[in-house]
C-alpha cells in the first residue's frame, strides 16, 4: 500500500493532451464579476504517475465556486505539461475563501457546505502506467487566507495491478463485502471528509486494450471492503485478497502481477531419487 502523497498537494487533473476528456456541463460563468486567475502548483503525484512527480496537462479544467456558491469553470492555456499552471475565468465573483473541485465527468454544486455530486470510478478505460483521468476526483481550497494559490487533494482510491502472461480485454474489481466501489458521494468541506450518497455499485469493470507487462490503475470510491477485493480477467477470478480492506482516499493498493503463475512442484519421489543419485543424504 503506497500513499500517493504524504501531506497536502497542490494538484489534480488530467493524464495527457490526447486524453478524451469530457466537458464539464451546467457550470455557467457569472455575468457580474472580473477576470480572475488562480495558480495551481503540482506536487508529488497527480494522474500522471511518473514516479512521484505531478504535472498539469493541456486541456485541464477546474471548477471554483463563486461568492454565491455557483460553479465557474477555470481553464489553462499551457501547451505542455507543467508543474505550475495558471487557471483563468473571464468572469468571477471571488468569495473570501476559494473552494474548488476537479471531477471531469460531473458538474458539482456547493450547498450547505457540501460539494455534490462527485463520482470516483465509473466509466473508465485502461491507461498503461496510469489511470483514466475521467475517473479522478480532487477537491481544493486556498493555500492561505486571501491567497489565489490553490491546494488540491485527490479523494479517490487506486487499485494497482500488472498484467502477466494472460492479457485480458476486461478487468472487473468487486468489493466482496457488497459496499459501494464506484458511486456518487458528497465532500464535506469543513470536515474535509467523504460522505456516501448511497448511490453506486459494488463492482467496476474496465474494458479496453491491455498489454502484457504493463501496470494499470483503476480509480474507485474510498470505502470499507469486508472480505477484501476480488479481481476478474474476462470473468475469470484471478485474485481474491480475502482480508478486510479499508480503501482510503489518495491511496494506492497494489495487487501485484495478475494472474499469479505458480511454479509446479517437483514430485517428492523425484526429489528423493535425484538427491540419492547426487550422493546427498535424504531426511524424511
PDB file of C-alpha atoms in Angstrom:
ATOM      1  CA  UNK A   1       0.000   0.000   0.000  1.00  0.00           C
ATOM      2  CA  UNK A   2       1.520   3.267  -1.078  1.00  0.00           C
ATOM      3  CA  UNK A   3       0.297   6.751  -0.197  1.00  0.00           C
ATOM      4  CA  UNK A   4       0.044   8.968  -3.252  1.00  0.00           C
ATOM      5  CA  UNK A   5       1.084  11.946  -1.133  1.00  0.00           C
ATOM      6  CA  UNK A   6       2.093  12.416   2.451  1.00  0.00           C
ATOM      7  CA  UNK A   7       0.638  15.813   3.324  1.00  0.00           C
ATOM      8  CA  UNK A   8      -1.306  18.285   1.215  1.00  0.00           C
ATOM      9  CA  UNK A   9      -0.890  18.565  -2.537  1.00  0.00           C
ATOM     10  CA  UNK A  10      -1.425  21.417  -4.935  1.00  0.00           C
ATOM     11  CA  UNK A  11      -2.515  19.373  -7.924  1.00  0.00           C
ATOM     12  CA  UNK A  12      -5.168  17.177  -9.522  1.00  0.00           C
ATOM     13  CA  UNK A  13      -6.152  16.753 -13.086  1.00  0.00           C
ATOM     14  CA  UNK A  14      -5.549  15.005 -16.349  1.00  0.00           C
ATOM     15  CA  UNK A  15      -3.421  12.318 -17.964  1.00  0.00           C
ATOM     16  CA  UNK A  16      -2.352  13.763 -21.343  1.00  0.00           C
ATOM     17  CA  UNK A  17      -3.220  16.229 -24.039  1.00  0.00           C
ATOM     18  CA  UNK A  18      -4.554  13.368 -26.121  1.00  0.00           C
ATOM     19  CA  UNK A  19      -6.896  12.062 -23.428  1.00  0.00           C
ATOM     20  CA  UNK A  20     -10.609  12.092 -24.237  1.00  0.00           C
ATOM     21  CA  UNK A  21     -11.706  14.453 -21.513  1.00  0.00           C
ATOM     22  CA  UNK A  22     -15.436  15.159 -21.264  1.00  0.00           C
ATOM     23  CA  UNK A  23     -16.571  18.745 -20.896  1.00  0.00           C
ATOM     24  CA  UNK A  24     -17.872  19.966 -17.566  1.00  0.00           C
ATOM     25  CA  UNK A  25     -21.506  20.854 -18.141  1.00  0.00           C
ATOM     26  CA  UNK A  26     -24.001  23.102 -16.363  1.00  0.00           C
ATOM     27  CA  UNK A  27     -21.262  25.213 -14.831  1.00  0.00           C
ATOM     28  CA  UNK A  28     -22.006  28.712 -16.157  1.00  0.00           C
ATOM     29  CA  UNK A  29     -19.785  31.703 -15.689  1.00  0.00           C
ATOM     30  CA  UNK A  30     -21.208  34.527 -13.612  1.00  0.00           C
ATOM     31  CA  UNK A  31     -22.284  37.536 -15.636  1.00  0.00           C
ATOM     32  CA  UNK A  32     -21.140  40.011 -12.992  1.00  0.00           C
ATOM     33  CA  UNK A  33     -17.532  39.863 -11.931  1.00  0.00           C
ATOM     34  CA  UNK A  34     -13.989  40.350 -13.095  1.00  0.00           C
ATOM     35  CA  UNK A  35     -11.423  38.189 -14.817  1.00  0.00           C
ATOM     36  CA  UNK A  36      -9.833  36.027 -12.159  1.00  0.00           C
ATOM     37  CA  UNK A  37      -6.705  33.875 -12.220  1.00  0.00           C
ATOM     38  CA  UNK A  38      -5.545  31.244  -9.764  1.00  0.00           C
ATOM     39  CA  UNK A  39      -2.224  29.430  -9.532  1.00  0.00           C
ATOM     40  CA  UNK A  40      -2.091  25.656  -9.048  1.00  0.00           C
ATOM     41  CA  UNK A  41       1.227  24.051  -8.139  1.00  0.00           C
ATOM     42  CA  UNK A  42       1.781  20.355  -8.772  1.00  0.00           C
ATOM     43  CA  UNK A  43       3.354  18.201  -6.070  1.00  0.00           C
ATOM     44  CA  UNK A  44       4.232  14.544  -5.570  1.00  0.00           C
ATOM     45  CA  UNK A  45       1.555  12.732  -7.627  1.00  0.00           C
ATOM     46  CA  UNK A  46      -1.346  13.671  -9.856  1.00  0.00           C
ATOM     47  CA  UNK A  47      -2.794  11.478 -12.596  1.00  0.00           C
ATOM     48  CA  UNK A  48       0.488  11.252 -14.482  1.00  0.00           C
ATOM     49  CA  UNK A  49       2.261   8.630 -12.418  1.00  0.00           C
ATOM     50  CA  UNK A  50       5.830   9.461 -13.411  1.00  0.00           C
ATOM     51  CA  UNK A  51       7.481   8.436 -10.192  1.00  0.00           C
ATOM     52  CA  UNK A  52       6.271  10.931  -7.607  1.00  0.00           C
ATOM     53  CA  UNK A  53       6.202  13.925  -9.941  1.00  0.00           C
ATOM     54  CA  UNK A  54       2.889  15.554 -10.795  1.00  0.00           C
ATOM     55  CA  UNK A  55       2.058  17.715 -13.784  1.00  0.00           C
ATOM     56  CA  UNK A  56      -0.756  19.802 -15.086  1.00  0.00           C
ATOM     57  CA  UNK A  57      -1.567  18.966 -18.696  1.00  0.00           C
ATOM     58  CA  UNK A  58      -3.000  20.972 -21.628  1.00  0.00           C
ATOM     59  CA  UNK A  59      -6.786  20.940 -21.522  1.00  0.00           C
ATOM     60  CA  UNK A  60      -7.066  20.608 -17.759  1.00  0.00           C
ATOM     61  CA  UNK A  61     -10.091  22.320 -16.203  1.00  0.00           C
ATOM     62  CA  UNK A  62     -11.127  23.002 -12.645  1.00  0.00           C
ATOM     63  CA  UNK A  63     -14.338  24.377 -11.156  1.00  0.00           C
ATOM     64  CA  UNK A  64     -14.263  27.051  -8.448  1.00  0.00           C
ATOM     65  CA  UNK A  65     -17.360  28.187  -6.548  1.00  0.00           C
ATOM     66  CA  UNK A  66     -18.036  31.925  -6.549  1.00  0.00           C
ATOM     67  CA  UNK A  67     -19.336  34.151  -3.746  1.00  0.00           C
ATOM     68  CA  UNK A  68     -22.886  32.975  -4.406  1.00  0.00           C
ATOM     69  CA  UNK A  69     -21.854  29.315  -4.463  1.00  0.00           C
ATOM     70  CA  UNK A  70     -22.253  28.994  -8.239  1.00  0.00           C
ATOM     71  CA  UNK A  71     -19.752  26.763 -10.079  1.00  0.00           C
ATOM     72  CA  UNK A  72     -17.420  28.548 -12.505  1.00  0.00           C
ATOM     73  CA  UNK A  73     -15.114  26.720 -14.923  1.00  0.00           C
ATOM     74  CA  UNK A  74     -11.456  27.783 -14.989  1.00  0.00           C
ATOM     75  CA  UNK A  75      -9.177  26.805 -17.883  1.00  0.00           C
ATOM     76  CA  UNK A  76      -5.450  26.853 -18.516  1.00  0.00           C
ATOM     77  CA  UNK A  77      -3.605  27.791 -21.704  1.00  0.00           C
ATOM     78  CA  UNK A  78      -0.487  25.700 -21.098  1.00  0.00           C
ATOM     79  CA  UNK A  79       0.741  23.846 -24.190  1.00  0.00           C
ATOM     80  CA  UNK A  80       2.841  21.211 -22.440  1.00  0.00           C
ATOM     81  CA  UNK A  81       2.930  19.537 -19.067  1.00  0.00           C
ATOM     82  CA  UNK A  82       3.875  21.891 -16.259  1.00  0.00           C
ATOM     83  CA  UNK A  83       4.447  21.630 -12.526  1.00  0.00           C
ATOM     84  CA  UNK A  84       2.760  25.014 -12.026  1.00  0.00           C
ATOM     85  CA  UNK A  85      -0.087  26.433 -14.092  1.00  0.00           C
ATOM     86  CA  UNK A  86      -2.448  29.392 -14.102  1.00  0.00           C
ATOM     87  CA  UNK A  87      -6.188  28.808 -14.468  1.00  0.00           C
ATOM     88  CA  UNK A  88      -8.468  31.663 -15.502  1.00  0.00           C
ATOM     89  CA  UNK A  89     -12.166  32.515 -15.715  1.00  0.00           C
ATOM     90  CA  UNK A  90     -13.276  35.569 -17.655  1.00  0.00           C
ATOM     91  CA  UNK A  91     -15.888  36.477 -15.036  1.00  0.00           C
ATOM     92  CA  UNK A  92     -15.764  35.511 -11.380  1.00  0.00           C
ATOM     93  CA  UNK A  93     -17.047  36.980  -8.114  1.00  0.00           C
ATOM     94  CA  UNK A  94     -14.479  35.707  -5.656  1.00  0.00           C
ATOM     95  CA  UNK A  95     -15.557  34.549  -2.179  1.00  0.00           C
ATOM     96  CA  UNK A  96     -13.449  35.143   0.915  1.00  0.00           C
ATOM     97  CA  UNK A  97     -12.011  31.629   0.652  1.00  0.00           C
ATOM     98  CA  UNK A  98     -11.748  29.603  -2.549  1.00  0.00           C
ATOM     99  CA  UNK A  99     -13.306  26.140  -2.819  1.00  0.00           C
ATOM    100  CA  UNK A 100     -12.519  24.156  -5.962  1.00  0.00           C
ATOM    101  CA  UNK A 101     -13.132  20.742  -7.462  1.00  0.00           C
ATOM    102  CA  UNK A 102     -11.736  18.579 -10.251  1.00  0.00           C
ATOM    103  CA  UNK A 103     -14.154  15.895 -11.458  1.00  0.00           C
ATOM    104  CA  UNK A 104     -14.150  15.776 -15.272  1.00  0.00           C
ATOM    105  CA  UNK A 105     -17.450  13.970 -15.881  1.00  0.00           C
ATOM    106  CA  UNK A 106     -19.601  15.718 -13.280  1.00  0.00           C
ATOM    107  CA  UNK A 107     -20.847  19.235 -12.680  1.00  0.00           C
ATOM    108  CA  UNK A 108     -20.904  19.646  -8.923  1.00  0.00           C
ATOM    109  CA  UNK A 109     -22.690  22.160  -6.725  1.00  0.00           C
ATOM    110  CA  UNK A 110     -21.718  23.604  -3.341  1.00  0.00           C
ATOM    111  CA  UNK A 111     -24.630  23.672  -0.929  1.00  0.00           C
ATOM    112  CA  UNK A 112     -24.763  23.614   2.861  1.00  0.00           C
ATOM    113  CA  UNK A 113     -21.009  23.214   2.991  1.00  0.00           C
ATOM    114  CA  UNK A 114     -21.007  20.094   0.812  1.00  0.00           C
ATOM    115  CA  UNK A 115     -19.881  19.509  -2.785  1.00  0.00           C
ATOM    116  CA  UNK A 116     -22.176  17.133  -4.680  1.00  0.00           C
ATOM    117  CA  UNK A 117     -22.332  15.072  -6.835  1.00  0.00           C
ATOM    118  CA  UNK A 118     -18.810  13.732  -7.149  1.00  0.00           C
ATOM    119  CA  UNK A 119     -18.070  10.369  -8.731  1.00  0.00           C
ATOM    120  CA  UNK A 120     -14.986   8.221  -8.319  1.00  0.00           C
ATOM    121  CA  UNK A 121     -14.584   5.474 -10.879  1.00  0.00           C
ATOM    122  CA  UNK A 122     -17.484   4.689 -13.170  1.00  0.00           C
ATOM    123  CA  UNK A 123     -16.812   4.571 -16.885  1.00  0.00           C
ATOM    124  CA  UNK A 124     -13.051   4.412 -17.366  1.00  0.00           C
ATOM    125  CA  UNK A 125     -10.570   2.956 -19.820  1.00  0.00           C
ATOM    126  CA  UNK A 126      -7.259   1.211 -19.156  1.00  0.00           C
ATOM    127  CA  UNK A 127      -4.235   3.506 -19.390  1.00  0.00           C
ATOM    128  CA  UNK A 128      -0.804   1.850 -19.270  1.00  0.00           C
ATOM    129  CA  UNK A 129       1.238   3.214 -16.391  1.00  0.00           C
ATOM    130  CA  UNK A 130      -1.597   5.323 -15.033  1.00  0.00           C
ATOM    131  CA  UNK A 131      -5.384   5.562 -14.827  1.00  0.00           C
ATOM    132  CA  UNK A 132      -8.200   7.209 -16.716  1.00  0.00           C
ATOM    133  CA  UNK A 133      -8.282  10.887 -15.659  1.00  0.00           C
ATOM    134  CA  UNK A 134     -12.042  10.968 -16.195  1.00  0.00           C
ATOM    135  CA  UNK A 135     -12.359   8.740 -13.135  1.00  0.00           C
ATOM    136  CA  UNK A 136     -10.491  11.121 -10.832  1.00  0.00           C
ATOM    137  CA  UNK A 137     -11.802  13.342  -8.057  1.00  0.00           C
ATOM    138  CA  UNK A 138      -9.898  16.119  -6.332  1.00  0.00           C
ATOM    139  CA  UNK A 139     -11.048  18.971  -4.153  1.00  0.00           C
ATOM    140  CA  UNK A 140      -9.161  22.006  -3.027  1.00  0.00           C
ATOM    141  CA  UNK A 141      -9.103  25.421  -1.475  1.00  0.00           C
ATOM    142  CA  UNK A 142      -6.980  28.498  -0.861  1.00  0.00           C
ATOM    143  CA  UNK A 143      -3.466  27.813   0.353  1.00  0.00           C
ATOM    144  CA  UNK A 144      -3.879  30.707   2.777  1.00  0.00           C
ATOM    145  CA  UNK A 145      -6.459  33.370   3.545  1.00  0.00           C
ATOM    146  CA  UNK A 146      -6.688  35.790   0.648  1.00  0.00           C
ATOM    147  CA  UNK A 147      -4.349  33.694  -1.497  1.00  0.00           C
ATOM    148  CA  UNK A 148      -5.089  32.817  -5.116  1.00  0.00           C
ATOM    149  CA  UNK A 149      -2.919  29.693  -4.883  1.00  0.00           C
ATOM    150  CA  UNK A 150      -4.997  26.537  -4.704  1.00  0.00           C
ATOM    151  CA  UNK A 151      -4.177  23.361  -2.835  1.00  0.00           C
ATOM    152  CA  UNK A 152      -5.891  20.168  -4.050  1.00  0.00           C
ATOM    153  CA  UNK A 153      -6.259  16.697  -2.566  1.00  0.00           C
ATOM    154  CA  UNK A 154      -7.179  13.579  -4.516  1.00  0.00           C
ATOM    155  CA  UNK A 155     -10.069  11.794  -2.806  1.00  0.00           C
ATOM    156  CA  UNK A 156     -10.293   8.629  -4.900  1.00  0.00           C
ATOM    157  CA  UNK A 157      -8.503   5.342  -4.182  1.00  0.00           C
ATOM    158  CA  UNK A 158      -6.466   3.419  -6.753  1.00  0.00           C
ATOM    159  CA  UNK A 159      -6.273  -0.349  -7.274  1.00  0.00           C
ATOM    160  CA  UNK A 160      -2.977  -1.230  -8.974  1.00  0.00           C
ATOM    161  CA  UNK A 161      -2.007  -4.406 -10.845  1.00  0.00           C
ATOM    162  CA  UNK A 162       0.415  -5.571 -13.521  1.00  0.00           C
ATOM    163  CA  UNK A 163      -0.696  -7.797 -16.402  1.00  0.00           C
ATOM    164  CA  UNK A 164       1.174 -11.109 -16.525  1.00  0.00           C
ATOM    165  CA  UNK A 165       1.061 -13.820 -19.174  1.00  0.00           C
ATOM    166  CA  UNK A 166      -2.736 -13.692 -19.509  1.00  0.00           C
ATOM    167  CA  UNK A 167      -3.809 -10.461 -21.217  1.00  0.00           C
ATOM    168  CA  UNK A 168      -7.478  -9.591 -20.610  1.00  0.00           C
ATOM    169  CA  UNK A 169      -9.873  -7.453 -22.593  1.00  0.00           C
ATOM    170  CA  UNK A 170     -11.795  -6.538 -19.438  1.00  0.00           C
ATOM    171  CA  UNK A 171     -10.932  -6.368 -15.762  1.00  0.00           C
ATOM    172  CA  UNK A 172     -13.587  -6.369 -13.048  1.00  0.00           C
ATOM    173  CA  UNK A 173     -12.910  -5.428  -9.439  1.00  0.00           C
ATOM    174  CA  UNK A 174     -15.528  -6.457  -6.863  1.00  0.00           C
ATOM    175  CA  UNK A 175     -15.991  -5.316  -3.275  1.00  0.00           C
ATOM    176  CA  UNK A 176     -16.516  -8.679  -1.568  1.00  0.00           C
ATOM    177  CA  UNK A 177     -18.491  -7.059   1.238  1.00  0.00           C
ATOM    178  CA  UNK A 178     -21.017  -5.538  -1.145  1.00  0.00           C
ATOM    179  CA  UNK A 179     -20.264  -1.916  -0.224  1.00  0.00           C
ATOM    180  CA  UNK A 180     -20.137   0.742  -2.933  1.00  0.00           C
ATOM    181  CA  UNK A 181     -16.952   0.618  -5.001  1.00  0.00           C
ATOM    182  CA  UNK A 182     -17.941   3.275  -7.536  1.00  0.00           C
ATOM    183  CA  UNK A 183     -20.659   5.797  -6.909  1.00  0.00           C
ATOM    184  CA  UNK A 184     -21.794   9.308  -6.130  1.00  0.00           C
ATOM    185  CA  UNK A 185     -20.556  10.985  -2.989  1.00  0.00           C
ATOM    186  CA  UNK A 186     -20.530  14.247  -1.085  1.00  0.00           C
ATOM    187  CA  UNK A 187     -17.462  16.119   0.048  1.00  0.00           C
ATOM    188  CA  UNK A 188     -17.942  17.878   3.388  1.00  0.00           C
ATOM    189  CA  UNK A 189     -15.745  20.955   3.014  1.00  0.00           C
ATOM    190  CA  UNK A 190     -15.475  21.887   6.691  1.00  0.00           C
ATOM    191  CA  UNK A 191     -14.876  18.326   7.888  1.00  0.00           C
ATOM    192  CA  UNK A 192     -12.668  17.518   4.875  1.00  0.00           C
ATOM    193  CA  UNK A 193     -14.393  14.160   4.653  1.00  0.00           C
ATOM    194  CA  UNK A 194     -16.291  11.944   2.227  1.00  0.00           C
ATOM    195  CA  UNK A 195     -19.972  11.235   2.776  1.00  0.00           C
ATOM    196  CA  UNK A 196     -21.527   8.419   0.748  1.00  0.00           C
ATOM    197  CA  UNK A 197     -24.802   9.147  -1.016  1.00  0.00           C
ATOM    198  CA  UNK A 198     -25.883   5.505  -1.160  1.00  0.00           C
ATOM    199  CA  UNK A 199     -25.969   5.580  -4.969  1.00  0.00           C
ATOM    200  CA  UNK A 200     -23.455   3.324  -6.682  1.00  0.00           C
ATOM    201  CA  UNK A 201     -22.258  -0.185  -7.494  1.00  0.00           C
ATOM    202  CA  UNK A 202     -20.165  -2.717  -5.599  1.00  0.00           C
ATOM    203  CA  UNK A 203     -18.050  -3.526  -8.654  1.00  0.00           C
ATOM    204  CA  UNK A 204     -16.373  -1.772 -11.566  1.00  0.00           C
ATOM    205  CA  UNK A 205     -15.402  -3.169 -14.973  1.00  0.00           C
ATOM    206  CA  UNK A 206     -12.699  -1.525 -17.066  1.00  0.00           C
ATOM    207  CA  UNK A 207     -12.629  -2.762 -20.666  1.00  0.00           C
ATOM    208  CA  UNK A 208     -10.183  -1.905 -23.417  1.00  0.00           C
ATOM    209  CA  UNK A 209      -6.665  -2.641 -24.576  1.00  0.00           C
ATOM    210  CA  UNK A 210      -4.308  -4.176 -22.037  1.00  0.00           C
ATOM    211  CA  UNK A 211      -0.685  -5.149 -22.643  1.00  0.00           C
ATOM    212  CA  UNK A 212       1.478  -7.829 -21.094  1.00  0.00           C
ATOM    213  CA  UNK A 213       3.907  -6.471 -18.520  1.00  0.00           C
ATOM    214  CA  UNK A 214       2.169  -3.106 -18.218  1.00  0.00           C
ATOM    215  CA  UNK A 215       0.856  -1.707 -14.939  1.00  0.00           C
ATOM    216  CA  UNK A 216      -2.649  -0.288 -14.632  1.00  0.00           C
ATOM    217  CA  UNK A 217      -4.596   1.638 -12.018  1.00  0.00           C
ATOM    218  CA  UNK A 218      -8.372   1.600 -11.515  1.00  0.00           C
ATOM    219  CA  UNK A 219      -9.953   4.501  -9.630  1.00  0.00           C
ATOM    220  CA  UNK A 220     -12.533   3.541  -7.008  1.00  0.00           C
ATOM    221  CA  UNK A 221     -14.532   5.137  -4.221  1.00  0.00           C
ATOM    222  CA  UNK A 222     -12.949   5.026  -0.759  1.00  0.00           C
ATOM    223  CA  UNK A 223     -14.948   2.612   1.384  1.00  0.00           C
ATOM    224  CA  UNK A 224     -14.837  -0.487   3.556  1.00  0.00           C
ATOM    225  CA  UNK A 225     -14.261  -3.777   1.737  1.00  0.00           C
ATOM    226  CA  UNK A 226     -15.237  -6.591   4.103  1.00  0.00           C
ATOM    227  CA  UNK A 227     -13.586  -9.760   2.846  1.00  0.00           C
ATOM    228  CA  UNK A 228     -11.346  -7.703   0.597  1.00  0.00           C
ATOM    229  CA  UNK A 229     -11.443  -7.380  -3.172  1.00  0.00           C
ATOM    230  CA  UNK A 230     -11.835  -9.882  -5.982  1.00  0.00           C
ATOM    231  CA  UNK A 231     -10.383  -9.295  -9.439  1.00  0.00           C
ATOM    232  CA  UNK A 232     -11.605 -10.979 -12.619  1.00  0.00           C
ATOM    233  CA  UNK A 233      -9.905 -11.124 -16.012  1.00  0.00           C
ATOM    234  CA  UNK A 234     -12.616 -11.680 -18.627  1.00  0.00           C
ATOM    235  CA  UNK A 235     -14.926 -13.067 -15.898  1.00  0.00           C
ATOM    236  CA  UNK A 236     -12.263 -15.481 -14.600  1.00  0.00           C
ATOM    237  CA  UNK A 237     -11.231 -14.963 -10.967  1.00  0.00           C
ATOM    238  CA  UNK A 238      -7.507 -14.185 -10.785  1.00  0.00           C
ATOM    239  CA  UNK A 239      -7.224 -12.639  -7.307  1.00  0.00           C
ATOM    240  CA  UNK A 240      -9.133 -12.627  -4.026  1.00  0.00           C
ATOM    241  CA  UNK A 241      -7.378 -10.622  -1.327  1.00  0.00           C
ATOM    242  CA  UNK A 242      -9.523 -12.224   1.380  1.00  0.00           C
ATOM    243  CA  UNK A 243      -8.700  -9.959   4.305  1.00  0.00           C
ATOM    244  CA  UNK A 244     -10.765  -6.884   5.129  1.00  0.00           C
ATOM    245  CA  UNK A 245      -9.526  -3.697   3.472  1.00  0.00           C
ATOM    246  CA  UNK A 246     -10.299  -0.066   4.189  1.00  0.00           C
ATOM    247  CA  UNK A 247      -9.914   1.803   0.916  1.00  0.00           C
ATOM    248  CA  UNK A 248      -8.597   5.215   1.893  1.00  0.00           C
ATOM    249  CA  UNK A 249      -8.598   8.405  -0.197  1.00  0.00           C
ATOM    250  CA  UNK A 250      -5.436   9.123  -2.173  1.00  0.00           C
ATOM    251  CA  UNK A 251      -4.012   5.657  -1.540  1.00  0.00           C
ATOM    252  CA  UNK A 252      -2.738   3.008  -3.961  1.00  0.00           C
ATOM    253  CA  UNK A 253      -3.484  -0.668  -3.266  1.00  0.00           C
ATOM    254  CA  UNK A 254      -1.014  -2.879  -5.142  1.00  0.00           C
ATOM    255  CA  UNK A 255      -2.356  -6.336  -6.061  1.00  0.00           C
ATOM    256  CA  UNK A 256       0.843  -7.377  -7.816  1.00  0.00           C
ATOM    257  CA  UNK A 257       1.127  -9.247 -11.111  1.00  0.00           C
ATOM    258  CA  UNK A 258      -2.099 -10.959 -12.227  1.00  0.00           C
ATOM    259  CA  UNK A 259      -2.800 -13.722 -12.665  1.00  0.00           C
ATOM    260  CA  UNK A 260      -0.268 -15.223 -10.288  1.00  0.00           C
ATOM    261  CA  UNK A 261       1.533 -18.079 -12.035  1.00  0.00           C
ATOM    262  CA  UNK A 262       2.665 -20.718  -9.574  1.00  0.00           C
ATOM    263  CA  UNK A 263       5.618 -22.926 -10.466  1.00  0.00           C
ATOM    264  CA  UNK A 264       4.620 -26.616 -10.399  1.00  0.00           C
ATOM    265  CA  UNK A 265       6.205 -28.513  -7.533  1.00  0.00           C
ATOM    266  CA  UNK A 266       8.506 -31.369  -8.325  1.00  0.00           C
ATOM    267  CA  UNK A 267       7.060 -34.683  -7.010  1.00  0.00           C
ATOM    268  CA  UNK A 268       8.618 -35.789  -3.707  1.00  0.00           C
ATOM    269  CA  UNK A 269       9.743 -39.166  -5.021  1.00  0.00           C
ATOM    270  CA  UNK A 270      11.653 -37.499  -7.847  1.00  0.00           C
ATOM    271  CA  UNK A 271      13.408 -35.232  -5.344  1.00  0.00           C
ATOM    272  CA  UNK A 272      14.479 -38.278  -3.329  1.00  0.00           C
ATOM    273  CA  UNK A 273      15.877 -40.091  -6.372  1.00  0.00           C
ATOM    274  CA  UNK A 274      17.801 -37.020  -7.530  1.00  0.00           C
ATOM    275  CA  UNK A 275      19.267 -36.456  -4.090  1.00  0.00           C
ATOM    276  CA  UNK A 276      20.296 -40.085  -3.803  1.00  0.00           C
ATOM    277  CA  UNK A 277      21.906 -40.027  -7.231  1.00  0.00           C
ATOM    278  CA  UNK A 278      23.887 -36.981  -6.225  1.00  0.00           C
ATOM    279  CA  UNK A 279      25.074 -38.656  -3.034  1.00  0.00           C
ATOM    280  CA  UNK A 280      23.093 -36.343  -0.778  1.00  0.00           C
ATOM    281  CA  UNK A 281      21.563 -37.565   2.461  1.00  0.00           C
ATOM    282  CA  UNK A 282      17.773 -37.507   2.495  1.00  0.00           C
ATOM    283  CA  UNK A 283      15.881 -36.937   5.737  1.00  0.00           C
ATOM    284  CA  UNK A 284      12.182 -37.768   5.750  1.00  0.00           C
TER     285      UNK A 284
END
